[in-house]
PDB file of C-alpha atoms in Angstrom:
ATOM      1  CA  MET A   1       3.023 217.298 170.948  1.00  0.00           C
ATOM      2  CA  THR A   2       4.970 220.118 172.530  1.00  0.00           C
ATOM      3  CA  GLU A   3       8.671 220.824 172.856  1.00  0.00           C
ATOM      4  CA  GLU A   4      10.560 221.832 175.975  1.00  0.00           C
ATOM      5  CA  TYR A   5      11.583 225.380 175.317  1.00  0.00           C
ATOM      6  CA  GLY A   6      14.201 227.606 176.828  1.00  0.00           C
ATOM      7  CA  LYS A   7      16.515 224.911 178.213  1.00  0.00           C
ATOM      8  CA  ASN A   8      20.192 225.770 177.820  1.00  0.00           C
ATOM      9  CA  VAL A   9      19.438 228.739 175.529  1.00  0.00           C
ATOM     10  CA  ASN A  10      21.341 231.984 176.046  1.00  0.00           C
ATOM     11  CA  PHE A  11      18.602 234.369 174.966  1.00  0.00           C
ATOM     12  CA  SER A  12      20.748 237.481 175.430  1.00  0.00           C
ATOM     13  CA  ALA A  13      23.445 236.115 173.134  1.00  0.00           C
ATOM     14  CA  VAL A  14      20.901 235.081 170.513  1.00  0.00           C
ATOM     15  CA  TYR A  15      19.227 238.501 170.611  1.00  0.00           C
ATOM     16  CA  VAL A  16      22.520 240.368 170.292  1.00  0.00           C
ATOM     17  CA  LEU A  17      23.565 238.198 167.344  1.00  0.00           C
ATOM     18  CA  PHE A  18      20.166 238.719 165.728  1.00  0.00           C
ATOM     19  CA  THR A  19      20.250 242.524 165.994  1.00  0.00           C
ATOM     20  CA  GLU A  20      23.852 242.719 164.800  1.00  0.00           C
ATOM     21  CA  PHE A  21      23.110 240.355 161.929  1.00  0.00           C
ATOM     22  CA  CYS A  22      20.074 242.299 160.707  1.00  0.00           C
ATOM     23  CA  TYR A  23      21.727 245.699 161.122  1.00  0.00           C
ATOM     24  CA  ASN A  24      24.921 244.780 159.295  1.00  0.00           C
ATOM     25  CA  THR A  25      23.330 242.803 156.480  1.00  0.00           C
ATOM     26  CA  GLY A  26      20.518 245.273 155.942  1.00  0.00           C
ATOM     27  CA  LYS A  27      18.008 242.479 155.326  1.00  0.00           C
ATOM     28  CA  LYS A  28      15.415 241.164 157.731  1.00  0.00           C
ATOM     29  CA  GLU A  29      15.819 237.619 156.448  1.00  0.00           C
ATOM     30  CA  GLY A  30      19.574 237.463 156.361  1.00  0.00           C
ATOM     31  CA  CYS A  31      22.038 237.539 153.532  1.00  0.00           C
ATOM     32  CA  GLY A  32      21.444 236.687 149.910  1.00  0.00           C
ATOM     33  CA  VAL A  33      18.703 237.225 147.357  1.00  0.00           C
ATOM     34  CA  PHE A  34      15.902 235.634 149.315  1.00  0.00           C
ATOM     35  CA  GLY A  35      12.550 236.658 150.710  1.00  0.00           C
ATOM     36  CA  TYR A  36      10.732 236.801 147.354  1.00  0.00           C
ATOM     37  CA  VAL A  37       9.213 233.316 147.021  1.00  0.00           C
ATOM     38  CA  THR A  38       6.449 233.898 149.528  1.00  0.00           C
ATOM     39  CA  ALA A  39       2.664 233.731 149.590  1.00  0.00           C
ATOM     40  CA  SER A  40       0.328 236.656 149.126  1.00  0.00           C
ATOM     41  CA  LEU A  41      -1.331 236.186 152.513  1.00  0.00           C
ATOM     42  CA  LYS A  42      -4.356 238.365 151.785  1.00  0.00           C
ATOM     43  CA  GLU A  43      -5.365 235.924 149.029  1.00  0.00           C
ATOM     44  CA  LEU A  44      -5.132 232.804 151.212  1.00  0.00           C
ATOM     45  CA  THR A  45      -8.022 231.381 153.209  1.00  0.00           C
ATOM     46  CA  GLU A  46      -7.635 231.098 156.974  1.00  0.00           C
ATOM     47  CA  GLU A  47      -7.012 227.379 156.680  1.00  0.00           C
ATOM     48  CA  GLN A  48      -4.361 227.944 154.031  1.00  0.00           C
ATOM     49  CA  LYS A  49      -2.664 230.555 156.225  1.00  0.00           C
ATOM     50  CA  LYS A  50      -2.583 228.073 159.107  1.00  0.00           C
ATOM     51  CA  ARG A  51      -1.098 225.386 156.877  1.00  0.00           C
ATOM     52  CA  TYR A  52       1.513 227.753 155.446  1.00  0.00           C
ATOM     53  CA  GLY A  53       2.457 228.967 158.918  1.00  0.00           C
ATOM     54  CA  ALA A  54       2.646 225.429 160.302  1.00  0.00           C
ATOM     55  CA  VAL A  55       5.099 224.370 157.574  1.00  0.00           C
ATOM     56  CA  TYR A  56       7.192 227.487 158.235  1.00  0.00           C
ATOM     57  CA  CYS A  57       7.238 226.723 161.961  1.00  0.00           C
ATOM     58  CA  GLY A  58       8.144 223.120 161.196  1.00  0.00           C
ATOM     59  CA  ILE A  59      11.177 224.277 159.222  1.00  0.00           C
ATOM     60  CA  CYS A  60      12.146 226.573 162.084  1.00  0.00           C
ATOM     61  CA  ARG A  61      11.970 223.661 164.526  1.00  0.00           C
ATOM     62  CA  GLY A  62      13.970 221.553 162.093  1.00  0.00           C
ATOM     63  CA  ILE A  63      16.701 224.177 161.927  1.00  0.00           C
ATOM     64  CA  ARG A  64      16.879 224.296 165.704  1.00  0.00           C
ATOM     65  CA  ALA A  65      17.079 220.499 165.961  1.00  0.00           C
ATOM     66  CA  GLN A  66      19.800 220.251 163.297  1.00  0.00           C
ATOM     67  CA  SER A  67      21.818 223.399 163.891  1.00  0.00           C
ATOM     68  CA  GLY A  68      20.908 225.079 167.168  1.00  0.00           C
ATOM     69  CA  GLU A  69      18.918 228.097 168.285  1.00  0.00           C
ATOM     70  CA  ALA A  70      21.008 230.826 166.670  1.00  0.00           C
ATOM     71  CA  ALA A  71      20.698 229.213 163.226  1.00  0.00           C
ATOM     72  CA  ARG A  72      16.999 230.084 163.272  1.00  0.00           C
ATOM     73  CA  LEU A  73      17.988 233.694 162.600  1.00  0.00           C
ATOM     74  CA  CYS A  74      18.564 232.744 158.949  1.00  0.00           C
ATOM     75  CA  LEU A  75      15.117 231.189 158.502  1.00  0.00           C
ATOM     76  CA  ARG A  76      13.456 232.220 155.220  1.00  0.00           C
ATOM     77  CA  TYR A  77       9.883 231.891 154.039  1.00  0.00           C
ATOM     78  CA  ASP A  78      11.242 230.775 150.645  1.00  0.00           C
ATOM     79  CA  MET A  79      11.968 227.398 152.215  1.00  0.00           C
ATOM     80  CA  ALA A  80       8.263 226.908 152.972  1.00  0.00           C
ATOM     81  CA  PHE A  81       7.686 226.805 149.214  1.00  0.00           C
ATOM     82  CA  LEU A  82      10.360 224.105 148.862  1.00  0.00           C
ATOM     83  CA  ALA A  83       8.822 221.977 151.625  1.00  0.00           C
ATOM     84  CA  LEU A  84       5.246 222.417 150.376  1.00  0.00           C
ATOM     85  CA  LEU A  85       6.235 221.577 146.806  1.00  0.00           C
ATOM     86  CA  LEU A  86       8.031 218.363 147.731  1.00  0.00           C
ATOM     87  CA  MET A  87       5.331 217.276 150.182  1.00  0.00           C
ATOM     88  CA  SER A  88       2.663 217.856 147.549  1.00  0.00           C
ATOM     89  CA  LEU A  89       4.648 215.815 145.034  1.00  0.00           C
ATOM     90  CA  TYR A  90       5.704 212.901 147.250  1.00  0.00           C
ATOM     91  CA  GLU A  91       2.862 212.905 149.825  1.00  0.00           C
ATOM     92  CA  PRO A  92       4.824 211.717 152.874  1.00  0.00           C
ATOM     93  CA  GLN A  93       3.414 210.935 156.286  1.00  0.00           C
ATOM     94  CA  GLU A  94       3.422 214.039 158.467  1.00  0.00           C
ATOM     95  CA  ARG A  95       3.624 214.723 162.167  1.00  0.00           C
ATOM     96  CA  SER A  96       2.053 217.811 163.684  1.00  0.00           C
ATOM     97  CA  GLY A  97       1.768 219.526 167.025  1.00  0.00           C
ATOM     98  CA  LYS A  98       1.987 222.845 168.847  1.00  0.00           C
ATOM     99  CA  GLY A  99       4.772 224.449 170.806  1.00  0.00           C
ATOM    100  CA  PRO A 100       6.471 227.725 171.825  1.00  0.00           C
ATOM    101  CA  CYS A 101       9.566 229.228 170.230  1.00  0.00           C
ATOM    102  CA  ILE A 102      11.978 232.098 170.690  1.00  0.00           C
ATOM    103  CA  THR A 103       9.693 234.571 168.882  1.00  0.00           C
ATOM    104  CA  HIS A 104       6.493 233.184 170.433  1.00  0.00           C
ATOM    105  CA  PRO A 105       7.522 231.990 173.915  1.00  0.00           C
ATOM    106  CA  ILE A 106       4.007 232.056 175.386  1.00  0.00           C
ATOM    107  CA  ALA A 107       1.502 231.315 172.622  1.00  0.00           C
ATOM    108  CA  HIS A 108       1.982 227.809 171.237  1.00  0.00           C
ATOM    109  CA  ARG A 109       2.188 227.715 167.449  1.00  0.00           C
ATOM    110  CA  PRO A 110       1.183 224.750 165.254  1.00  0.00           C
ATOM    111  CA  TRP A 111       3.935 222.966 163.326  1.00  0.00           C
ATOM    112  CA  VAL A 112       4.243 220.240 160.729  1.00  0.00           C
ATOM    113  CA  ASP A 113       7.141 217.823 160.327  1.00  0.00           C
ATOM    114  CA  SER A 114       8.112 215.473 157.495  1.00  0.00           C
ATOM    115  CA  PRO A 115      11.314 214.398 155.724  1.00  0.00           C
ATOM    116  CA  TYR A 116      10.835 217.274 153.276  1.00  0.00           C
ATOM    117  CA  VAL A 117      10.380 219.837 156.033  1.00  0.00           C
ATOM    118  CA  ARG A 118      13.674 218.626 157.506  1.00  0.00           C
ATOM    119  CA  TYR A 119      15.245 218.764 154.037  1.00  0.00           C
ATOM    120  CA  ALA A 120      14.120 222.382 153.646  1.00  0.00           C
ATOM    121  CA  ALA A 121      15.620 223.155 157.063  1.00  0.00           C
ATOM    122  CA  ALA A 122      18.951 221.624 156.026  1.00  0.00           C
ATOM    123  CA  MET A 123      19.016 223.560 152.744  1.00  0.00           C
ATOM    124  CA  ASN A 124      18.171 226.753 154.622  1.00  0.00           C
ATOM    125  CA  VAL A 125      21.220 226.295 156.859  1.00  0.00           C
ATOM    126  CA  ALA A 126      23.529 225.409 153.956  1.00  0.00           C
ATOM    127  CA  LEU A 127      22.404 228.402 151.907  1.00  0.00           C
ATOM    128  CA  ALA A 128      22.726 230.722 154.876  1.00  0.00           C
ATOM    129  CA  TYR A 129      26.249 229.534 155.636  1.00  0.00           C
ATOM    130  CA  TYR A 130      27.629 229.946 152.122  1.00  0.00           C
ATOM    131  CA  ASN A 131      25.824 233.240 151.602  1.00  0.00           C
ATOM    132  CA  CYS A 132      27.186 234.646 154.835  1.00  0.00           C
ATOM    133  CA  LEU A 133      30.655 233.414 153.955  1.00  0.00           C
ATOM    134  CA  ASP A 134      30.427 235.259 150.641  1.00  0.00           C
ATOM    135  CA  ASP A 135      29.177 238.411 152.363  1.00  0.00           C
ATOM    136  CA  TRP A 136      32.177 238.319 154.669  1.00  0.00           C
ATOM    137  CA  THR A 137      34.671 237.564 151.896  1.00  0.00           C
ATOM    138  CA  ASP A 138      33.273 240.023 149.333  1.00  0.00           C
ATOM    139  CA  GLU A 139      32.006 242.858 151.516  1.00  0.00           C
ATOM    140  CA  GLY A 140      33.653 242.393 154.904  1.00  0.00           C
ATOM    141  CA  LYS A 141      30.369 242.190 156.808  1.00  0.00           C
ATOM    142  CA  THR A 142      31.319 241.285 160.363  1.00  0.00           C
ATOM    143  CA  ALA A 143      27.838 240.077 161.301  1.00  0.00           C
ATOM    144  CA  ALA A 144      27.868 237.700 158.335  1.00  0.00           C
ATOM    145  CA  LYS A 145      31.231 236.357 159.511  1.00  0.00           C
ATOM    146  CA  ALA A 146      29.820 235.792 163.003  1.00  0.00           C
ATOM    147  CA  MET A 147      26.808 233.946 161.621  1.00  0.00           C
ATOM    148  CA  ALA A 148      29.005 231.840 159.327  1.00  0.00           C
ATOM    149  CA  ARG A 149      31.028 230.764 162.361  1.00  0.00           C
ATOM    150  CA  VAL A 150      27.840 229.779 164.166  1.00  0.00           C
ATOM    151  CA  LEU A 151      26.657 227.689 161.201  1.00  0.00           C
ATOM    152  CA  GLU A 152      30.021 226.212 160.171  1.00  0.00           C
ATOM    153  CA  LYS A 153      30.219 223.575 162.906  1.00  0.00           C
ATOM    154  CA  ARG A 154      26.717 222.380 161.981  1.00  0.00           C
ATOM    155  CA  LEU A 155      27.461 222.023 158.283  1.00  0.00           C
ATOM    156  CA  PRO A 156      29.354 218.691 157.966  1.00  0.00           C
ATOM    157  CA  PRO A 157      26.301 216.437 158.571  1.00  0.00           C
ATOM    158  CA  ILE A 158      24.316 218.428 155.996  1.00  0.00           C
ATOM    159  CA  GLU A 159      27.120 218.214 153.425  1.00  0.00           C
ATOM    160  CA  ALA A 160      27.434 214.481 154.073  1.00  0.00           C
ATOM    161  CA  ALA A 161      23.698 213.934 153.619  1.00  0.00           C
ATOM    162  CA  TYR A 162      23.301 216.167 150.554  1.00  0.00           C
ATOM    163  CA  PRO A 163      26.643 216.386 148.709  1.00  0.00           C
ATOM    164  CA  ARG A 164      25.110 217.207 145.309  1.00  0.00           C
ATOM    165  CA  GLN A 165      23.065 220.122 146.622  1.00  0.00           C
ATOM    166  CA  CYS A 166      25.833 221.541 148.810  1.00  0.00           C
ATOM    167  CA  GLY A 167      28.321 221.200 145.982  1.00  0.00           C
ATOM    168  CA  ALA A 168      25.972 223.141 143.714  1.00  0.00           C
ATOM    169  CA  ILE A 169      25.604 225.887 146.310  1.00  0.00           C
ATOM    170  CA  ARG A 170      29.378 226.279 146.616  1.00  0.00           C
ATOM    171  CA  THR A 171      30.054 226.142 142.880  1.00  0.00           C
ATOM    172  CA  CYS A 172      27.226 228.432 141.818  1.00  0.00           C
ATOM    173  CA  LEU A 173      27.836 231.051 144.505  1.00  0.00           C
ATOM    174  CA  ASP A 174      31.546 231.099 143.618  1.00  0.00           C
ATOM    175  CA  GLU A 175      30.621 231.643 139.967  1.00  0.00           C
ATOM    176  CA  LEU A 176      28.088 234.300 140.904  1.00  0.00           C
ATOM    177  CA  SER A 177      30.637 236.126 143.049  1.00  0.00           C
ATOM    178  CA  ARG A 178      33.191 236.068 140.228  1.00  0.00           C
ATOM    179  CA  LEU A 179      30.717 237.407 137.663  1.00  0.00           C
ATOM    180  CA  GLU A 180      29.608 240.202 139.960  1.00  0.00           C
ATOM    181  CA  GLN A 181      33.182 241.200 140.779  1.00  0.00           C
ATOM    182  CA  GLU A 182      33.922 241.304 137.041  1.00  0.00           C
ATOM    183  CA  ARG A 183      30.867 243.541 136.556  1.00  0.00           C
ATOM    184  CA  CYS A 184      29.447 241.106 134.009  1.00  0.00           C
ATOM    185  CA  PRO A 185      27.414 243.078 131.412  1.00  0.00           C
ATOM    186  CA  ASN A 186      25.233 240.097 130.481  1.00  0.00           C
ATOM    187  CA  PRO A 187      22.542 239.631 133.174  1.00  0.00           C
ATOM    188  CA  ASP A 188      21.730 236.141 131.913  1.00  0.00           C
ATOM    189  CA  LEU A 189      25.072 234.816 133.165  1.00  0.00           C
ATOM    190  CA  PRO A 190      24.776 235.618 136.890  1.00  0.00           C
ATOM    191  CA  ALA A 191      21.052 234.854 136.758  1.00  0.00           C
ATOM    192  CA  GLY A 192      21.905 231.490 135.231  1.00  0.00           C
ATOM    193  CA  ALA A 193      24.347 230.701 138.022  1.00  0.00           C
ATOM    194  CA  PHE A 194      21.699 231.330 140.642  1.00  0.00           C
ATOM    195  CA  GLY A 195      19.177 229.407 138.556  1.00  0.00           C
ATOM    196  CA  ARG A 196      21.394 226.318 138.507  1.00  0.00           C
ATOM    197  CA  LEU A 197      21.747 226.549 142.270  1.00  0.00           C
ATOM    198  CA  MET A 198      17.979 226.638 142.782  1.00  0.00           C
ATOM    199  CA  GLY A 199      17.483 223.856 140.261  1.00  0.00           C
ATOM    200  CA  GLU A 200      19.637 221.481 142.282  1.00  0.00           C
ATOM    201  CA  LEU A 201      17.935 222.426 145.540  1.00  0.00           C
ATOM    202  CA  LEU A 202      14.487 221.583 144.225  1.00  0.00           C
ATOM    203  CA  VAL A 203      15.627 218.120 143.107  1.00  0.00           C
ATOM    204  CA  TYR A 204      15.368 215.988 146.239  1.00  0.00           C
ATOM    205  CA  GLU A 205      16.300 212.793 144.404  1.00  0.00           C
ATOM    206  CA  GLN A 206      17.078 211.737 140.847  1.00  0.00           C
ATOM    207  CA  ASP A 207      13.721 210.286 139.820  1.00  0.00           C
ATOM    208  CA  MET A 208      11.072 210.750 137.145  1.00  0.00           C
ATOM    209  CA  TRP A 209      10.224 214.232 138.460  1.00  0.00           C
ATOM    210  CA  ALA A 210      13.800 215.523 138.584  1.00  0.00           C
ATOM    211  CA  GLU A 211      13.795 217.123 135.126  1.00  0.00           C
ATOM    212  CA  ASP A 212      10.749 219.287 135.795  1.00  0.00           C
ATOM    213  CA  LEU A 213      11.830 220.110 139.343  1.00  0.00           C
ATOM    214  CA  ARG A 214      15.231 221.187 138.036  1.00  0.00           C
ATOM    215  CA  GLY A 215      13.653 223.253 135.252  1.00  0.00           C
ATOM    216  CA  LEU A 216      11.240 224.849 137.706  1.00  0.00           C
ATOM    217  CA  GLY A 217      14.063 225.703 140.092  1.00  0.00           C
ATOM    218  CA  ASP A 218      16.340 227.024 137.352  1.00  0.00           C
ATOM    219  CA  ALA A 219      13.718 229.448 136.066  1.00  0.00           C
ATOM    220  CA  LEU A 220      12.674 230.428 139.588  1.00  0.00           C
ATOM    221  CA  GLY A 221      16.283 231.140 140.539  1.00  0.00           C
ATOM    222  CA  ARG A 222      16.765 233.329 137.453  1.00  0.00           C
ATOM    223  CA  PHE A 223      13.555 235.176 138.321  1.00  0.00           C
ATOM    224  CA  ILE A 224      14.655 235.736 141.926  1.00  0.00           C
ATOM    225  CA  TYR A 225      18.071 237.066 140.932  1.00  0.00           C
ATOM    226  CA  LEU A 226      16.750 239.491 138.338  1.00  0.00           C
ATOM    227  CA  LEU A 227      13.850 240.590 140.536  1.00  0.00           C
ATOM    228  CA  ASP A 228      16.396 241.440 143.208  1.00  0.00           C
ATOM    229  CA  GLY A 229      18.261 243.479 140.613  1.00  0.00           C
ATOM    230  CA  VAL A 230      15.081 245.394 139.740  1.00  0.00           C
ATOM    231  CA  LEU A 231      14.169 246.147 143.336  1.00  0.00           C
ATOM    232  CA  ASP A 232      17.722 247.139 144.331  1.00  0.00           C
ATOM    233  CA  TYR A 233      18.486 249.113 141.157  1.00  0.00           C
ATOM    234  CA  ASP A 234      18.485 252.589 142.718  1.00  0.00           C
ATOM    235  CA  ARG A 235      20.386 251.511 145.812  1.00  0.00           C
ATOM    236  CA  ASP A 236      23.003 249.609 143.809  1.00  0.00           C
ATOM    237  CA  VAL A 237      23.571 252.523 141.433  1.00  0.00           C
ATOM    238  CA  LYS A 238      23.835 254.975 144.320  1.00  0.00           C
ATOM    239  CA  LYS A 239      26.375 252.790 146.142  1.00  0.00           C
ATOM    240  CA  ALA A 240      28.220 251.822 142.943  1.00  0.00           C
ATOM    241  CA  GLN A 241      27.497 248.161 143.614  1.00  0.00           C
ATOM    242  CA  TYR A 242      26.980 245.569 140.928  1.00  0.00           C
ATOM    243  CA  ASN A 243      23.506 245.442 139.421  1.00  0.00           C
ATOM    244  CA  PRO A 244      22.761 243.178 136.426  1.00  0.00           C
ATOM    245  CA  PHE A 245      20.683 245.812 134.641  1.00  0.00           C
ATOM    246  CA  ALA A 246      22.944 248.764 135.344  1.00  0.00           C
ATOM    247  CA  ALA A 247      25.970 246.714 134.242  1.00  0.00           C
ATOM    248  CA  MET A 248      24.460 246.177 130.790  1.00  0.00           C
ATOM    249  CA  GLY A 249      24.092 249.932 130.396  1.00  0.00           C
ATOM    250  CA  ALA A 250      20.307 249.918 130.656  1.00  0.00           C
ATOM    251  CA  GLY A 251      18.385 252.606 132.469  1.00  0.00           C
ATOM    252  CA  LYS A 252      15.225 252.065 134.471  1.00  0.00           C
ATOM    253  CA  ASP A 253      12.469 250.589 132.352  1.00  0.00           C
ATOM    254  CA  TRP A 254       9.689 248.955 134.343  1.00  0.00           C
ATOM    255  CA  ASP A 255       7.835 247.724 131.251  1.00  0.00           C
ATOM    256  CA  LYS A 256      10.861 245.897 129.880  1.00  0.00           C
ATOM    257  CA  TRP A 257      11.721 244.540 133.306  1.00  0.00           C
ATOM    258  CA  GLU A 258       8.213 243.187 133.736  1.00  0.00           C
ATOM    259  CA  ASP A 259       8.189 241.604 130.266  1.00  0.00           C
ATOM    260  CA  TYR A 260      11.483 239.887 131.015  1.00  0.00           C
ATOM    261  CA  LEU A 261      10.320 238.609 134.399  1.00  0.00           C
ATOM    262  CA  VAL A 262       6.986 237.406 132.981  1.00  0.00           C
ATOM    263  CA  SER A 263       8.841 235.410 130.320  1.00  0.00           C
ATOM    264  CA  ILE A 264      11.073 233.729 132.909  1.00  0.00           C
ATOM    265  CA  MET A 265       8.170 232.985 135.251  1.00  0.00           C
ATOM    266  CA  GLY A 266       6.303 231.483 132.299  1.00  0.00           C
ATOM    267  CA  ARG A 267       9.096 228.908 131.930  1.00  0.00           C
ATOM    268  CA  CYS A 268       8.916 228.247 135.656  1.00  0.00           C
ATOM    269  CA  THR A 269       5.162 227.630 135.722  1.00  0.00           C
ATOM    270  CA  ARG A 270       5.270 225.377 132.636  1.00  0.00           C
ATOM    271  CA  HIS A 271       7.467 222.963 134.569  1.00  0.00           C
ATOM    272  CA  PHE A 272       5.350 223.449 137.677  1.00  0.00           C
ATOM    273  CA  GLU A 273       2.105 222.549 135.929  1.00  0.00           C
ATOM    274  CA  ARG A 274       3.583 219.294 134.642  1.00  0.00           C
ATOM    275  CA  LEU A 275       3.990 217.981 138.182  1.00  0.00           C
ATOM    276  CA  PRO A 276       1.099 215.905 139.643  1.00  0.00           C
ATOM    277  CA  LEU A 277       0.385 218.187 142.588  1.00  0.00           C
ATOM    278  CA  VAL A 278      -2.829 218.006 144.615  1.00  0.00           C
ATOM    279  CA  GLN A 279      -2.164 218.674 148.285  1.00  0.00           C
ATOM    280  CA  ASP A 280      -1.478 222.365 148.948  1.00  0.00           C
ATOM    281  CA  LYS A 281      -1.722 223.131 145.215  1.00  0.00           C
ATOM    282  CA  ALA A 282      -3.745 226.281 145.965  1.00  0.00           C
ATOM    283  CA  ILE A 283      -0.981 227.620 148.236  1.00  0.00           C
ATOM    284  CA  LEU A 284       1.701 226.798 145.680  1.00  0.00           C
ATOM    285  CA  ASP A 285      -0.382 228.497 142.952  1.00  0.00           C
ATOM    286  CA  ASN A 286      -0.696 231.544 145.171  1.00  0.00           C
ATOM    287  CA  ILE A 287       3.075 231.741 145.620  1.00  0.00           C
ATOM    288  CA  LEU A 288       4.060 231.355 141.950  1.00  0.00           C
ATOM    289  CA  TYR A 289       1.222 233.296 140.326  1.00  0.00           C
ATOM    290  CA  SER A 290       0.831 236.075 142.887  1.00  0.00           C
ATOM    291  CA  GLY A 291       3.183 236.058 145.857  1.00  0.00           C
ATOM    292  CA  VAL A 292       6.423 236.354 143.887  1.00  0.00           C
ATOM    293  CA  TRP A 293       5.075 239.534 142.262  1.00  0.00           C
ATOM    294  CA  VAL A 294       4.055 241.383 145.439  1.00  0.00           C
ATOM    295  CA  GLN A 295       7.299 243.276 145.991  1.00  0.00           C
ATOM    296  CA  PHE A 296       7.658 244.147 142.291  1.00  0.00           C
ATOM    297  CA  ARG A 297       4.148 245.604 142.148  1.00  0.00           C
ATOM    298  CA  ASN A 298       4.513 247.472 145.418  1.00  0.00           C
ATOM    299  CA  LYS A 299       7.800 249.008 144.305  1.00  0.00           C
ATOM    300  CA  ARG A 300       6.391 250.065 140.930  1.00  0.00           C
ATOM    301  CA  LYS A 301       3.257 251.538 142.487  1.00  0.00           C
ATOM    302  CA  GLY A 302       5.414 253.446 144.943  1.00  0.00           C
ATOM    303  CA  GLU A 303       7.386 255.011 142.122  1.00  0.00           C
ATOM    304  CA  GLN A 304       4.171 255.850 140.277  1.00  0.00           C
ATOM    305  CA  ARG A 305       2.891 257.727 143.322  1.00  0.00           C
ATOM    306  CA  ARG A 306       6.153 259.633 143.565  1.00  0.00           C
ATOM    307  CA  GLY A 307       6.101 260.391 139.833  1.00  0.00           C
ATOM    308  CA  GLY A 308       9.261 258.415 139.188  1.00  0.00           C
ATOM    309  CA  SER A 309      10.309 256.597 136.052  1.00  0.00           C
ATOM    310  CA  LEU A 310       8.002 253.742 135.041  1.00  0.00           C
TER     311      LEU A 310
END
């Protein structure tokens, strides 16, 4: 199957919004602590890369169908993990095809669609909206405000379909914002808020797998938040912005940081291994046992080469 592409799309407006959004937020993937739960592509086979890319493209198409072209600017690879995990667990029927998109208007890219791909697309939009709203409220980022306005009119159907998840996003991000503004000296508290958010997102429905999905998500969210604190430590200190490790009075200590992150990821993978996953298990293993560590290792190696603190 293919999709008609380019009809009624103002490409100039989308491009301008994209460049303003990236420039003002300072992150290629939009606002928030995302972009860490990704695969280590060099360790995937060609078939696994195609599968991973097809799920990602499916989420992108889902975002466009639900929320319009501009909403695709907030697409995150983290959501591919969510879709792959739920599809592996519940084994739904899938549709697949090829088609062009705004970033690949000529070469047709393969995509996969399922209820869990569409769920990941919806959660991507909800997360992006509330994150951008926080960025505007807390830091006055005009591009985040513009993106929030784009997403806001698309949010009611998502909130109606997933009230528990959207409620958790609002509550946990409000708590996280409060703790950061108070310069909370205990990193477990803000990490816990983000962990609870991720825990609710991974639970698609309240069934026999919910406990392990919630535990997996909680630990993964804590890992993501603290990893972001490690990688942004120097920048946050320089700009006098909140950082969970700086706030507790700790200096740079890569060994302690790694020990802490390994312990949290151990909790995450214990829940993960209790789930009866077969399809795409190798890709999911790659993400949790290797991919999530890529940026940490690259950053540490970079400091080693420069003779910085380890």
